Short mmCIF file of C-alpha atoms and ligand atoms in Angstrom, two decimals:
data_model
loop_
_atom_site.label_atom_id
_atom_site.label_comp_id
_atom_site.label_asym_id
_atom_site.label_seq_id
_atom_site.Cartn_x
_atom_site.Cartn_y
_atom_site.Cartn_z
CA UNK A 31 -11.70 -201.36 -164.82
CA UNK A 32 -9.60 -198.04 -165.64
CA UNK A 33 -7.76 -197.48 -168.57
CA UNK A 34 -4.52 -199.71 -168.44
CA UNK A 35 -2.66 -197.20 -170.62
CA UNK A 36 -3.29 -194.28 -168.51
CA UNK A 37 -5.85 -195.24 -165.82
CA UNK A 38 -3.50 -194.66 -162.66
CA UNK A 39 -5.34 -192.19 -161.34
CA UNK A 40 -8.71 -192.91 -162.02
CA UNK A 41 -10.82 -195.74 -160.43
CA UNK A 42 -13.16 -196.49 -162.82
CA UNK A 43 -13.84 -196.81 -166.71
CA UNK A 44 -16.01 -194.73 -168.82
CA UNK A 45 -19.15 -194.39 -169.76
CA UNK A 46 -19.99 -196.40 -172.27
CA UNK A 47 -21.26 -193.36 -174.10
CA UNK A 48 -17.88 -191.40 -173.14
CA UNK A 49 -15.87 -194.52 -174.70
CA UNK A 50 -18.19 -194.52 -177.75
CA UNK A 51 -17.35 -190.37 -178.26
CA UNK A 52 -13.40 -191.04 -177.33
CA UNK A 53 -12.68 -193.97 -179.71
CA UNK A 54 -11.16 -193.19 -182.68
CA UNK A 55 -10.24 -196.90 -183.52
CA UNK A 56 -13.71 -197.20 -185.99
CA UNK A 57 -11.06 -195.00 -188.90
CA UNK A 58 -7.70 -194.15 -187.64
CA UNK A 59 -6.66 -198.03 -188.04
CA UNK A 60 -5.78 -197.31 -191.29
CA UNK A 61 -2.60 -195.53 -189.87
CA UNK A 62 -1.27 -199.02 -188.70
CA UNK A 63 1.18 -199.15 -190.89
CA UNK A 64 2.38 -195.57 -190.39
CA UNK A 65 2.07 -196.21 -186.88
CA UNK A 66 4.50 -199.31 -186.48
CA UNK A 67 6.79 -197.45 -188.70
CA UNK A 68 7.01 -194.55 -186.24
CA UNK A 69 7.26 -196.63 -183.67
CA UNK A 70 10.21 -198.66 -184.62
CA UNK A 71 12.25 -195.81 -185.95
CA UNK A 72 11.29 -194.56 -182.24
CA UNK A 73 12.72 -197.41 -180.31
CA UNK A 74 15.70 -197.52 -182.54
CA UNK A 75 16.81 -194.37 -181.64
CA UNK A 76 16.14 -194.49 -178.02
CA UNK A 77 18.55 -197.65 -178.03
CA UNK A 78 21.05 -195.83 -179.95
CA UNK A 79 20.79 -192.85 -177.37
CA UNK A 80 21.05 -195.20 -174.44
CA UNK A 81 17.63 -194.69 -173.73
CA UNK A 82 16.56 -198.31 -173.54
CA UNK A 83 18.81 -200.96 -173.85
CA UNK A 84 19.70 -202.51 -177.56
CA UNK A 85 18.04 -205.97 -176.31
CA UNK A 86 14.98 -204.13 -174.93
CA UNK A 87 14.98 -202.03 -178.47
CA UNK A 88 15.18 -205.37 -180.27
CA UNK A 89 12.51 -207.64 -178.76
CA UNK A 90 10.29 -204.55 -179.32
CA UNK A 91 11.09 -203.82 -183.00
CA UNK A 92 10.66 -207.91 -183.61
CA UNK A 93 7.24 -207.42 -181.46
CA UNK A 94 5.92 -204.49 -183.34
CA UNK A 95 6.43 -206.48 -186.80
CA UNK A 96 4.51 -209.62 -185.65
CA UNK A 97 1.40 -206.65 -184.56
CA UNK A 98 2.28 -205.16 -188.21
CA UNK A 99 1.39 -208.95 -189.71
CA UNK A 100 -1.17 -209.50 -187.62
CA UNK A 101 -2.91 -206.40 -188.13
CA UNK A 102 -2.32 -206.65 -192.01
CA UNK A 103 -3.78 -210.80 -192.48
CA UNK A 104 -7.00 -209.35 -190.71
CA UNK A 105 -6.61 -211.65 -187.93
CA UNK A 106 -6.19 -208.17 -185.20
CA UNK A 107 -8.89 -207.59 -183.11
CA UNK A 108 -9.05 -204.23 -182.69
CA UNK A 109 -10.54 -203.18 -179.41
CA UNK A 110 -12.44 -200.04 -178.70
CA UNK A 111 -11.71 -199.90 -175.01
CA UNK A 112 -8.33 -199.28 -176.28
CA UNK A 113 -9.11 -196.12 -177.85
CA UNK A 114 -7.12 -195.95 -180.90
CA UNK A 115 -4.80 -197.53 -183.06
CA UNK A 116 -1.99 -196.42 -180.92
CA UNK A 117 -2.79 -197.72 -177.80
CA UNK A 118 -4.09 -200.62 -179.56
CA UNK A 119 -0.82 -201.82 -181.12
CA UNK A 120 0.87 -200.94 -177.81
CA UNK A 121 -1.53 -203.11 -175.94
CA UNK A 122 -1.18 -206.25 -178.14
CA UNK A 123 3.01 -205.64 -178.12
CA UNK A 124 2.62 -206.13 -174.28
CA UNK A 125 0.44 -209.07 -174.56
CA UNK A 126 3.00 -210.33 -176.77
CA UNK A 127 6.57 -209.41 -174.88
CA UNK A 128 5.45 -208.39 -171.60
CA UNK A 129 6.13 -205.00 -169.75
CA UNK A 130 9.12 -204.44 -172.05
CA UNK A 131 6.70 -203.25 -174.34
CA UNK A 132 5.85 -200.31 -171.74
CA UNK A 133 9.42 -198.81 -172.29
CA UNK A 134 8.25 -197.20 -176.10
CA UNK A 135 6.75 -194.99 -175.08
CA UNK A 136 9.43 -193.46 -173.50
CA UNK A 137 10.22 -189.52 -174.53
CA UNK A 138 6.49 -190.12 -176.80
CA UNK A 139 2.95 -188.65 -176.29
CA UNK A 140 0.18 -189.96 -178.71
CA UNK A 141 0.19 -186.26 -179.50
CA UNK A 142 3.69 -186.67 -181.39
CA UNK A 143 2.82 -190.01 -181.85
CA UNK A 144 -0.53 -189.21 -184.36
CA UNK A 145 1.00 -186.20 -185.47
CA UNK A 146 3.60 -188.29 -187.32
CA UNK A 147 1.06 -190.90 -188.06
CA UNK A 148 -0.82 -188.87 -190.02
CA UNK A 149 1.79 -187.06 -191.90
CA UNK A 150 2.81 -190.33 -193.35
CA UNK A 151 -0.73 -191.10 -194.21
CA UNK A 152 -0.91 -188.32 -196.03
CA UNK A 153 2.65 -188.18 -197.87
CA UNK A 154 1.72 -191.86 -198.56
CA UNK A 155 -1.60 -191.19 -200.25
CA UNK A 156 0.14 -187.75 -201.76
CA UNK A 157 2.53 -190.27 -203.52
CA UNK A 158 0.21 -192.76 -204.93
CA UNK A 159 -2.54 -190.28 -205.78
CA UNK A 160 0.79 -188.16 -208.01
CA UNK A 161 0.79 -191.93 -209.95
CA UNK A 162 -2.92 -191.44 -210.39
CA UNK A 163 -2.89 -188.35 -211.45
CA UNK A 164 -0.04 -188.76 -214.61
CA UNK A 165 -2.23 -192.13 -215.54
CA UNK A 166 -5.20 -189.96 -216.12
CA UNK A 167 -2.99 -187.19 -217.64
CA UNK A 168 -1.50 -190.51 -219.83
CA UNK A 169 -4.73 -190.89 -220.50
CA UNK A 170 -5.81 -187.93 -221.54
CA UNK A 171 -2.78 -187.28 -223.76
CA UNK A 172 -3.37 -190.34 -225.62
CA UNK A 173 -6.87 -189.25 -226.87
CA UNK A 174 -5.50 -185.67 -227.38
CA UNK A 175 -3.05 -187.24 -229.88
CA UNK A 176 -5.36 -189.21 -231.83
CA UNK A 177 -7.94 -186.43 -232.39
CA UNK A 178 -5.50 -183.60 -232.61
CA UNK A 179 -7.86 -182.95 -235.84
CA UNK A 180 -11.02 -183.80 -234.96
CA UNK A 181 -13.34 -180.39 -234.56
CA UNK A 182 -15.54 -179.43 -232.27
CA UNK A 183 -17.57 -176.38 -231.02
CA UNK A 184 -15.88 -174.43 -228.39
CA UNK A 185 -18.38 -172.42 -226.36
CA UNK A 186 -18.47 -169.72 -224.01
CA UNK A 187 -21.45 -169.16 -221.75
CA UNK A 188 -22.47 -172.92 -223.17
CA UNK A 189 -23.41 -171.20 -226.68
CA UNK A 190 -21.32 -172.00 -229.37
CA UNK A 191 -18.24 -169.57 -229.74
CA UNK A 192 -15.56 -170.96 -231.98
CA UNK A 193 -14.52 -174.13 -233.38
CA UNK A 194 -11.81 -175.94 -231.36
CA UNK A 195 -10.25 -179.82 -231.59
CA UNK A 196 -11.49 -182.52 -229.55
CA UNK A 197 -7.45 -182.36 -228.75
CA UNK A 198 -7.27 -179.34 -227.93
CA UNK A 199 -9.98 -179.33 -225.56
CA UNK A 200 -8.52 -182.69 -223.84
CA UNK A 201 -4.92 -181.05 -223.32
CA UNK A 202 -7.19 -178.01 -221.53
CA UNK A 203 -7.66 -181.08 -219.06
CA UNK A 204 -3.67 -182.15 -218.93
CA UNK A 205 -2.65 -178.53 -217.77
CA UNK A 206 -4.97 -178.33 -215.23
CA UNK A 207 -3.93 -182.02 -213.51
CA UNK A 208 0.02 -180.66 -213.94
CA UNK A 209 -0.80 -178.20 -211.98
CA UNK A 210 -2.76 -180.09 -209.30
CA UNK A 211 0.39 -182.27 -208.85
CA UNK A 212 2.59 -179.43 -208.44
CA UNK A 213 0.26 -178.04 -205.54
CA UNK A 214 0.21 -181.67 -203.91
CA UNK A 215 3.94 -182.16 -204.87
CA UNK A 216 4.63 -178.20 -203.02
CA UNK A 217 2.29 -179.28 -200.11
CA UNK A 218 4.66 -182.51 -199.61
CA UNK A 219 7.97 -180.20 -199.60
CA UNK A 220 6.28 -178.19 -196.24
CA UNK A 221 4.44 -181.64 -195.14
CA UNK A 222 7.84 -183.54 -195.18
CA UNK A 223 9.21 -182.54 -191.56
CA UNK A 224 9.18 -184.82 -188.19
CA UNK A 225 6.78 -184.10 -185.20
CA UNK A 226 8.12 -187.10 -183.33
CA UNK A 227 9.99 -186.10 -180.15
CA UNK A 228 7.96 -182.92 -179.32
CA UNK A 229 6.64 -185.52 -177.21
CA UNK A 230 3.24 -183.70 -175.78
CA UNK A 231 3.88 -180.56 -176.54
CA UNK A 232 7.37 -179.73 -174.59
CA UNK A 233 9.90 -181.36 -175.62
CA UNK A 234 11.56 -183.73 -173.47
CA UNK A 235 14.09 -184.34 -171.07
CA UNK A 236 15.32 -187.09 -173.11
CA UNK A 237 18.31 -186.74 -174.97
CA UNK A 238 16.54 -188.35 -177.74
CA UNK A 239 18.01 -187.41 -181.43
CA UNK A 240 15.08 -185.91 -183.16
CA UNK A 241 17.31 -185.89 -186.94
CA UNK A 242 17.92 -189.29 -186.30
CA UNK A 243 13.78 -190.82 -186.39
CA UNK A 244 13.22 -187.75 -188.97
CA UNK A 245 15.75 -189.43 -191.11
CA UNK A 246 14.74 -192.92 -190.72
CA UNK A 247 10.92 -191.99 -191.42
CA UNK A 248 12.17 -190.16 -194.97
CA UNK A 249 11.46 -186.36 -193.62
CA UNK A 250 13.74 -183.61 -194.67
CA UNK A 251 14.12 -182.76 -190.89
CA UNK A 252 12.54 -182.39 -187.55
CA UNK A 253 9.75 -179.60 -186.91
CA UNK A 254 11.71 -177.10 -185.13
CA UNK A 255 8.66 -176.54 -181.96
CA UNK A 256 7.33 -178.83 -180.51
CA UNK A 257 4.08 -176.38 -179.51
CA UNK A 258 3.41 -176.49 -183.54
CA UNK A 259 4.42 -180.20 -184.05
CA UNK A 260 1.60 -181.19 -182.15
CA UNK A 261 -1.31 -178.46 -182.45
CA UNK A 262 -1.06 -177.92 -186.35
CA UNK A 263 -2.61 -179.60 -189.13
CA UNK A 264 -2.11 -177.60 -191.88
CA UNK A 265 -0.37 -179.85 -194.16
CA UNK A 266 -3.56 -182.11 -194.10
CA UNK A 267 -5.45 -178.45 -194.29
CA UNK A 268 -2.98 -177.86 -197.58
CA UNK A 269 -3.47 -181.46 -199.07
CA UNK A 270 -7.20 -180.97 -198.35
CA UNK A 271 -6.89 -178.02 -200.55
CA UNK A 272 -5.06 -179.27 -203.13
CA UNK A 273 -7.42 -182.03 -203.28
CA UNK A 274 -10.57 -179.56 -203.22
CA UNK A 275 -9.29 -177.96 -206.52
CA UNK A 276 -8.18 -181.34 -208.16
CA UNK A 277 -11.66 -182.70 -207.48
CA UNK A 278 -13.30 -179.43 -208.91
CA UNK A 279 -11.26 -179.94 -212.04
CA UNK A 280 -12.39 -183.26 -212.42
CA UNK A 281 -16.01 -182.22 -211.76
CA UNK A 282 -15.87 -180.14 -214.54
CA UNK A 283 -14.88 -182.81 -217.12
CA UNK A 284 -17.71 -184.58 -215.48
CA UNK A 285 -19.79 -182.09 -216.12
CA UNK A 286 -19.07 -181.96 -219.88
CA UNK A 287 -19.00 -185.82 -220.05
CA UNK A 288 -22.75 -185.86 -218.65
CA UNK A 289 -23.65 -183.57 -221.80
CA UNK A 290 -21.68 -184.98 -224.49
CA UNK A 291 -23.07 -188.18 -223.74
CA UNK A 292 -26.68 -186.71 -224.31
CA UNK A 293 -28.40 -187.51 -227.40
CA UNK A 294 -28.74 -183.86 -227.62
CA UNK A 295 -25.17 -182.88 -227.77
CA UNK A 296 -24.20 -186.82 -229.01
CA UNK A 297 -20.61 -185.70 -228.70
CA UNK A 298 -18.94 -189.16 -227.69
CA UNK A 299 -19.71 -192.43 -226.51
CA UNK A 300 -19.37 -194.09 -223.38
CA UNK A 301 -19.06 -198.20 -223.58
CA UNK A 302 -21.18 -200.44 -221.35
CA UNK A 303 -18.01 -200.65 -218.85
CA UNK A 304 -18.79 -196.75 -217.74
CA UNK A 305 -22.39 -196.77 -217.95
CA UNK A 306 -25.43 -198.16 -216.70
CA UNK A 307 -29.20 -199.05 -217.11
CA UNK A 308 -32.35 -197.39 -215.96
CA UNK A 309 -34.51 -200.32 -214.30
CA UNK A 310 -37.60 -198.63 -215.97
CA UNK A 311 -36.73 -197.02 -219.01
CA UNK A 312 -35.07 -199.72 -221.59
CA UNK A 313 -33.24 -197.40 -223.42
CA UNK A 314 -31.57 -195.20 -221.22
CA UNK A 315 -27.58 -195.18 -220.79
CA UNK A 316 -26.46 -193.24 -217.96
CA UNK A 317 -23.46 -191.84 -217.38
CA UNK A 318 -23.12 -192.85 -213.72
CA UNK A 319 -19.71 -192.54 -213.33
CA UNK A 320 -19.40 -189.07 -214.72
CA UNK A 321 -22.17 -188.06 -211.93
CA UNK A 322 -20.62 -189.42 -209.45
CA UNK A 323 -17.19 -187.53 -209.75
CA UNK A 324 -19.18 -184.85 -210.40
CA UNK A 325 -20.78 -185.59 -207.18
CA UNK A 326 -18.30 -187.09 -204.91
CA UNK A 327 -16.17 -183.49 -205.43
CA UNK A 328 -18.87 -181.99 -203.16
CA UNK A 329 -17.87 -184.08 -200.20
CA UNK A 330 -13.89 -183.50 -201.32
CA UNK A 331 -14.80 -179.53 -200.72
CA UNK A 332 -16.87 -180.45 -197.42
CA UNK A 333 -13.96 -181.87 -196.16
CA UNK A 334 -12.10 -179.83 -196.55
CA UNK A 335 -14.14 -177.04 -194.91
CA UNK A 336 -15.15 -179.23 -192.80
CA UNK A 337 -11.50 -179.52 -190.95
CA UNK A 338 -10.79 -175.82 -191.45
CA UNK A 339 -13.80 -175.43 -188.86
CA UNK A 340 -12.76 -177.91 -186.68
CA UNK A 341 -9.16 -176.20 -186.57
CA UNK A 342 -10.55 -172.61 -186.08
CA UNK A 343 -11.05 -172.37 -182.81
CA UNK A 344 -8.28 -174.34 -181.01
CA UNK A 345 -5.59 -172.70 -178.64
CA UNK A 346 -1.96 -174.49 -178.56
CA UNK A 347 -1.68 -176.99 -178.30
CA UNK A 348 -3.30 -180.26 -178.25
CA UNK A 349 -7.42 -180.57 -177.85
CA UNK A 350 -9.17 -183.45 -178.62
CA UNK A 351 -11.15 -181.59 -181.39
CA UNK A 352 -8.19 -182.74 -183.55
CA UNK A 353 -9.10 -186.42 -183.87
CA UNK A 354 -11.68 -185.38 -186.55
CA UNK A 355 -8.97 -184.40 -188.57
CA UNK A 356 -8.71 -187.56 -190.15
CA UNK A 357 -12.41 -189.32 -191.36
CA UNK A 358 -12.36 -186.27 -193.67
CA UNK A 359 -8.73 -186.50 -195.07
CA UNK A 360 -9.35 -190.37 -195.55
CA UNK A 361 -13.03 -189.64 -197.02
CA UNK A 362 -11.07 -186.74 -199.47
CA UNK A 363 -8.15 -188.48 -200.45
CA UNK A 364 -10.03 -192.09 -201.14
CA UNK A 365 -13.01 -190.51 -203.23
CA UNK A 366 -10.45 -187.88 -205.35
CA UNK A 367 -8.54 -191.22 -205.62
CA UNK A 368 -11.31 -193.15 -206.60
CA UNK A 369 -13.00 -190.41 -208.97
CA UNK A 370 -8.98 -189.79 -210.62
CA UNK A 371 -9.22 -193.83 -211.52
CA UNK A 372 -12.47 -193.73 -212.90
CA UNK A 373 -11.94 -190.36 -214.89
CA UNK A 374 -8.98 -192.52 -216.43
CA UNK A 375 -10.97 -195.47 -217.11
CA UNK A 376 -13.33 -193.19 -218.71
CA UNK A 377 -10.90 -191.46 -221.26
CA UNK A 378 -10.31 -194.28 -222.29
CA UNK A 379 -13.32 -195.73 -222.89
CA UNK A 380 -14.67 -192.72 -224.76
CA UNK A 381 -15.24 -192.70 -228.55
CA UNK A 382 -15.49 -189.24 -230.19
CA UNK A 383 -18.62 -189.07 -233.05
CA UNK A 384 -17.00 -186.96 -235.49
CA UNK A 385 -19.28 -186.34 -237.36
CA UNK A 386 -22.01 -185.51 -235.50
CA UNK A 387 -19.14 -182.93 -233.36
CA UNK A 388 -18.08 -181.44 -236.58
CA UNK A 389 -21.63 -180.71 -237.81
CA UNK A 390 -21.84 -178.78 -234.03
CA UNK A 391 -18.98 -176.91 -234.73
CA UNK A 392 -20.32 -175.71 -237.95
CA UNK A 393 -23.70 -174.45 -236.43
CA UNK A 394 -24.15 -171.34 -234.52
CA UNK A 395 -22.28 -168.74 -236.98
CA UNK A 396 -19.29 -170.48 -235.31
CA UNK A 397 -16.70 -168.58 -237.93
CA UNK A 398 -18.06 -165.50 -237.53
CA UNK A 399 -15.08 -164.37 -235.54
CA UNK A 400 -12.73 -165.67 -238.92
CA UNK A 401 -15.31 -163.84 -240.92
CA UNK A 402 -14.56 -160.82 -238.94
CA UNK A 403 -10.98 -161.59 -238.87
CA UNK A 404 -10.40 -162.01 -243.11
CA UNK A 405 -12.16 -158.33 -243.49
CA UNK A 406 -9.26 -156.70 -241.10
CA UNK A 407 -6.54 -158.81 -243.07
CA UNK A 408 -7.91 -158.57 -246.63
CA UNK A 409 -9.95 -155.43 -246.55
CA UNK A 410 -7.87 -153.54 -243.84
CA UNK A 411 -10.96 -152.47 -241.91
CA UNK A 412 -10.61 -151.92 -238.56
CA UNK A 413 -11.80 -155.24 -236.32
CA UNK A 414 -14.50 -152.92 -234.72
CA UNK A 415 -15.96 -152.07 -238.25
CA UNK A 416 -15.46 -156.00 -239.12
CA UNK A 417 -16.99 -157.20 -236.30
CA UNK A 418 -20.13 -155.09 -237.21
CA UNK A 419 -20.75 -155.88 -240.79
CA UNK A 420 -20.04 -159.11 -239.63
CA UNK A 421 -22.63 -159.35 -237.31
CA UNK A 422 -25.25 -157.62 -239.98
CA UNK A 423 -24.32 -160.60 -242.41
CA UNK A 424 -24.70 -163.27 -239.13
CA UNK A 425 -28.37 -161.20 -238.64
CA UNK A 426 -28.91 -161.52 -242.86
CA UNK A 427 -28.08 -165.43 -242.56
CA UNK A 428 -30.32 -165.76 -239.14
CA UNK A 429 -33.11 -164.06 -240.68
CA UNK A 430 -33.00 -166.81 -243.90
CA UNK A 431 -32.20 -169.43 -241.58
CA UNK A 432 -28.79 -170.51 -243.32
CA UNK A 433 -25.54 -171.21 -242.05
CA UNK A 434 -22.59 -168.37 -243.29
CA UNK A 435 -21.26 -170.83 -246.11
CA UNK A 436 -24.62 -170.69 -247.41
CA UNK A 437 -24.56 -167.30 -248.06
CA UNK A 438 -23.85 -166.35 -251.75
CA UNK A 439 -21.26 -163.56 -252.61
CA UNK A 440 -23.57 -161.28 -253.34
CA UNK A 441 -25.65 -161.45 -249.99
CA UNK A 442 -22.73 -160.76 -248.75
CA UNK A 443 -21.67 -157.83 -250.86
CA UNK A 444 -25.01 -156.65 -250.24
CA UNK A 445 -23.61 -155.64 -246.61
CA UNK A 446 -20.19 -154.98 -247.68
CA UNK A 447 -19.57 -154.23 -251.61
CA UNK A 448 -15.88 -155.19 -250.64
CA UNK A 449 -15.79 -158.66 -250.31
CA UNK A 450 -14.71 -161.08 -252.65
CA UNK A 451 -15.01 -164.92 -252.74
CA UNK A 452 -12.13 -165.35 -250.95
CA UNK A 453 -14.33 -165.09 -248.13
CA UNK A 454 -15.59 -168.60 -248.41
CA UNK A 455 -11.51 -170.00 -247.99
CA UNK A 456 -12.09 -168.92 -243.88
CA UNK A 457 -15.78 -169.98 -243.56
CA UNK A 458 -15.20 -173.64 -243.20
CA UNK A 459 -14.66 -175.20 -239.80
CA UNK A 460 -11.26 -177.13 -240.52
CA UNK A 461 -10.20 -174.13 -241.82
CA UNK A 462 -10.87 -172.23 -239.09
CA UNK A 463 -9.08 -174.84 -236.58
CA UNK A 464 -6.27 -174.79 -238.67
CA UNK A 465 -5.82 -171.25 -238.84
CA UNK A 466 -5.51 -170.79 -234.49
CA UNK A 467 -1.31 -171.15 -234.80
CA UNK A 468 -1.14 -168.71 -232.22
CA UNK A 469 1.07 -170.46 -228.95
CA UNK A 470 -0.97 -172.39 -227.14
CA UNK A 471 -3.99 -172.01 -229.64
CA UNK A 472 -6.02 -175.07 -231.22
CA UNK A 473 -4.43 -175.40 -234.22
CA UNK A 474 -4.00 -179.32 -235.08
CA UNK A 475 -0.65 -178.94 -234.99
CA UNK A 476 -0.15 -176.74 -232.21
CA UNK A 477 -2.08 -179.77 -230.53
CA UNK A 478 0.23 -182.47 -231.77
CA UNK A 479 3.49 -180.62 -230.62
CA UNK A 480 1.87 -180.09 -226.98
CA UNK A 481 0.33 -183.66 -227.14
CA UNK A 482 4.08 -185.28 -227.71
CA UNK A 483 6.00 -182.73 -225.43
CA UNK A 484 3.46 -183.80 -222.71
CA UNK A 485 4.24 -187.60 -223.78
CA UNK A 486 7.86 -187.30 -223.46
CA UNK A 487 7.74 -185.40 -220.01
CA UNK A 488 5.14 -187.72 -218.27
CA UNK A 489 7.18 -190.86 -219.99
CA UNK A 490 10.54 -189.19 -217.83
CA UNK A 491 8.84 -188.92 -214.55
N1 LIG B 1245 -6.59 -190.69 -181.15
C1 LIG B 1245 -5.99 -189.46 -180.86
C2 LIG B 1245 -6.11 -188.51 -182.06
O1 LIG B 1245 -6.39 -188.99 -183.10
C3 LIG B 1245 -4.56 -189.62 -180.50
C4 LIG B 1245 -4.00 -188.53 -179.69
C5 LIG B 1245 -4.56 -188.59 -178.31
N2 LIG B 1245 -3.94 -187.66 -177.45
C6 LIG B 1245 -4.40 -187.37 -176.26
N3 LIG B 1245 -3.79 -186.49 -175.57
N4 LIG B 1245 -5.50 -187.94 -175.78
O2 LIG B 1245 -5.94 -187.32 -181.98
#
């Protein structure tokens, strides 16, 4: 049997390997929600236009929310003869009202029709993932507070550089996620305008009211040509990208969760909630969780690349190519979603050991760079001729295998006859924290201010 939706001219069905390819049903029913929406804000305004009739308009609309609750107990069968989830809510509306249902689709294409679909798939999940996003910053900002004094190594190149706060190095996280909402929050603003009515790519001869469904559906406006309404996809290309950076952010913190949570580094602690067993070795604790955002941000990027490929070759307007837009936009969107909650969940499960970080941020000839600093300030030497003797009292220390507090005075003066034991007031590691005022250094108090700004701004949004 042909196609009832658009089988006029052909006398047979597919293949069952050409229905297999075409269907898109297997993912794109999680648009049925968008879909119904577009569809009654459609119907609405062809009855207001005159279009169909306002008791045609009605026993559709009451149609397409029984398919909605259907659809959303579980009880919809969901056919793959019928393609997609378009056709397959249009189908059921007819086997529940009768050939009315075939006057919907009037001034519509599924090319207008998906394109709107999937914009409000993806301003939906742009929405809740924003939520997300401040929870973990929430998070984040909650720790940052709490151990706005507790040191730690900083490192470049992974070898200990300078001491930092445990704080500090949490509100590094914070700024990064602000920013990641402000590119999904700027993506929205170009996202937010209505393909519906560029029909399949012309325009119609309708005089349907384009502002009227873009209104109804919450866009700012209608896309202004219907060519591009139906043939682009960057705003899931833009989300994508957003996403891509957000889950690279997050991979990162992974990253450093995975070592901290070594016995080697022994930084913090992960609770039996975010960790798990090794069926062999008894006393392993892995940090699964960690790994896995660290791991599902490689499919986020794939996906990402994966639809710029797909979108690289296609003339205007419509091709088929452009139903794999959307098993990597779901994929992307669920795992960053997914890895955001579990991030959060981690945060704040994790329990700093201070002691053990402090020790780390003592080792290293971590304050060699305060060292360096008290002989500009105190001796007035210039910080190139600092930073040498420094390092030749580092290389003395090295050589003895001491730390620089260890040092006496006169080792010291042995380098430089200049110093005094005021030296030893810049050595220490809280001193050294305590001493980064500079804006946005990682002074304790620098990190409270930050850590309560952030609290009131993500407390009024
Ligand atoms: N399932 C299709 C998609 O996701 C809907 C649009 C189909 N359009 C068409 N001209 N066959 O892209």
């Amino acid at each position: 049997m042909s196609n009832q939706m658009w089988g006029g001219r052909f006398a047979s069905g597919p293949d069952a390997i050409m229905e297999e390819i075409n269907a898109s049903i297997g993912f794109d029913y999680r648009l049925a929600k968008q879909d119904i929406a577009g569809s009654k804000a459609h119907v609405a305004m062809l009855a207001k236009q005159g279009i169909v009739s306002a008791a045609d308009a009605e026993t559709i609309s009451k149609g397409l929310d029984e398919v909605g609750a259907e659809i959303e107990s579980g009880a919809f069968a969901f056919s793959r003869a019928l393609e997609d989830i378009h056709m397959n809510v249009e189908s059921r509306l007819a086997e529940k009202i009768g050939p009315t249902a075939g006057r919907l689709h009037t001034a519509r294409s599924r090319n207008d029709q998906v394109a709107v679909d999937f914009r409000l798939w993806v301003r939906d999940t742009i929405d809740e993932l924003d939520g997300q996003l401040a929870d973990l910053q929430a998070a984040l900002v909650e720790k940052a507070e709490k151990y706005a004094e507790a040191v730690m190594p900083g490192f470049t190149h992974l070898q200990s550089a300078q001491p930092v706060t445990f704080g500090h190095h949490l509100l590094a996280y914070v700024e990064m996620i602000a920013r990641d909402r402000g590119r999904f929050r700027d993506a929205r603003v170009r996202l937010n305008e209505c393909p519906l009515g560029a029909a399949a790519l012309a325009g119609t001869s309708f005089p349907i009211d384009r502002f009227a469904t873009a209104q109804a559906l919450g866009f700012d406006r209608p896309t202004a040509n219907s060519l591009d309404s139906v043939s682009d996809r960057d705003f899931a290309l833009e989300t994508l990208s957003a996403a891509a950076i957000a889950a690279t952010h997050l991979s990162r913190f992974a990253e450093e969760i995975v070592l901290w949570t070594t016995p080697q580094f022994g930084f913090i602690a992960l609770s039996d909630k975010f960790t798990t067993g090794s069926s062999i070795m008894p006393q392993k604790r892995n940090p699964d969780a960690a790994e896995l955002v660290r791991g599902k941000s490689g499919r986020v990027i794939g996906d990402l690349a994966g639809l710029l490929i797909v979108m690289k070759g296609l003339p205007l307007a419509y091709s088929k190519d452009m139903q794999e837009d959307k098993e990597g936009c779901f994929d992307s969107l669920q795992s960053l979603s997914l890895c955001v909650a579990a991030m959060a969940g981690m945060v704040r499960d994790m329990t700093p050991k201070l002691e053990k970080m402090k020790a780390a941020a003592g080792s290293g000839y971590s304050t060699a760079t305060d060292l360096a600093d008290w002989l500009v300030r105190a001796l007035n030497l210039p910080f190139r001729q600092a930073h040498h003797v420094t390092g030749r009292i580092v290389a003395l220390a090295s050589q003895s295998g001491k730390e620089l507090e260890q040092l006496t005075l006169a080792d010291m003066q042995g380098v430089e006859p200049a110093i005094t034991s005021e030296v030893f007031n810049v050595l220490g590691v809280e001193k050294s924290v305590r001493s980064r005022l500079s804006y946005g250094g990682t002074a304790p108090q620098n990190v409270l201010e930050q850590a309560r700004g952030w609290k009131q701004r993500l407390a009024s949004k």
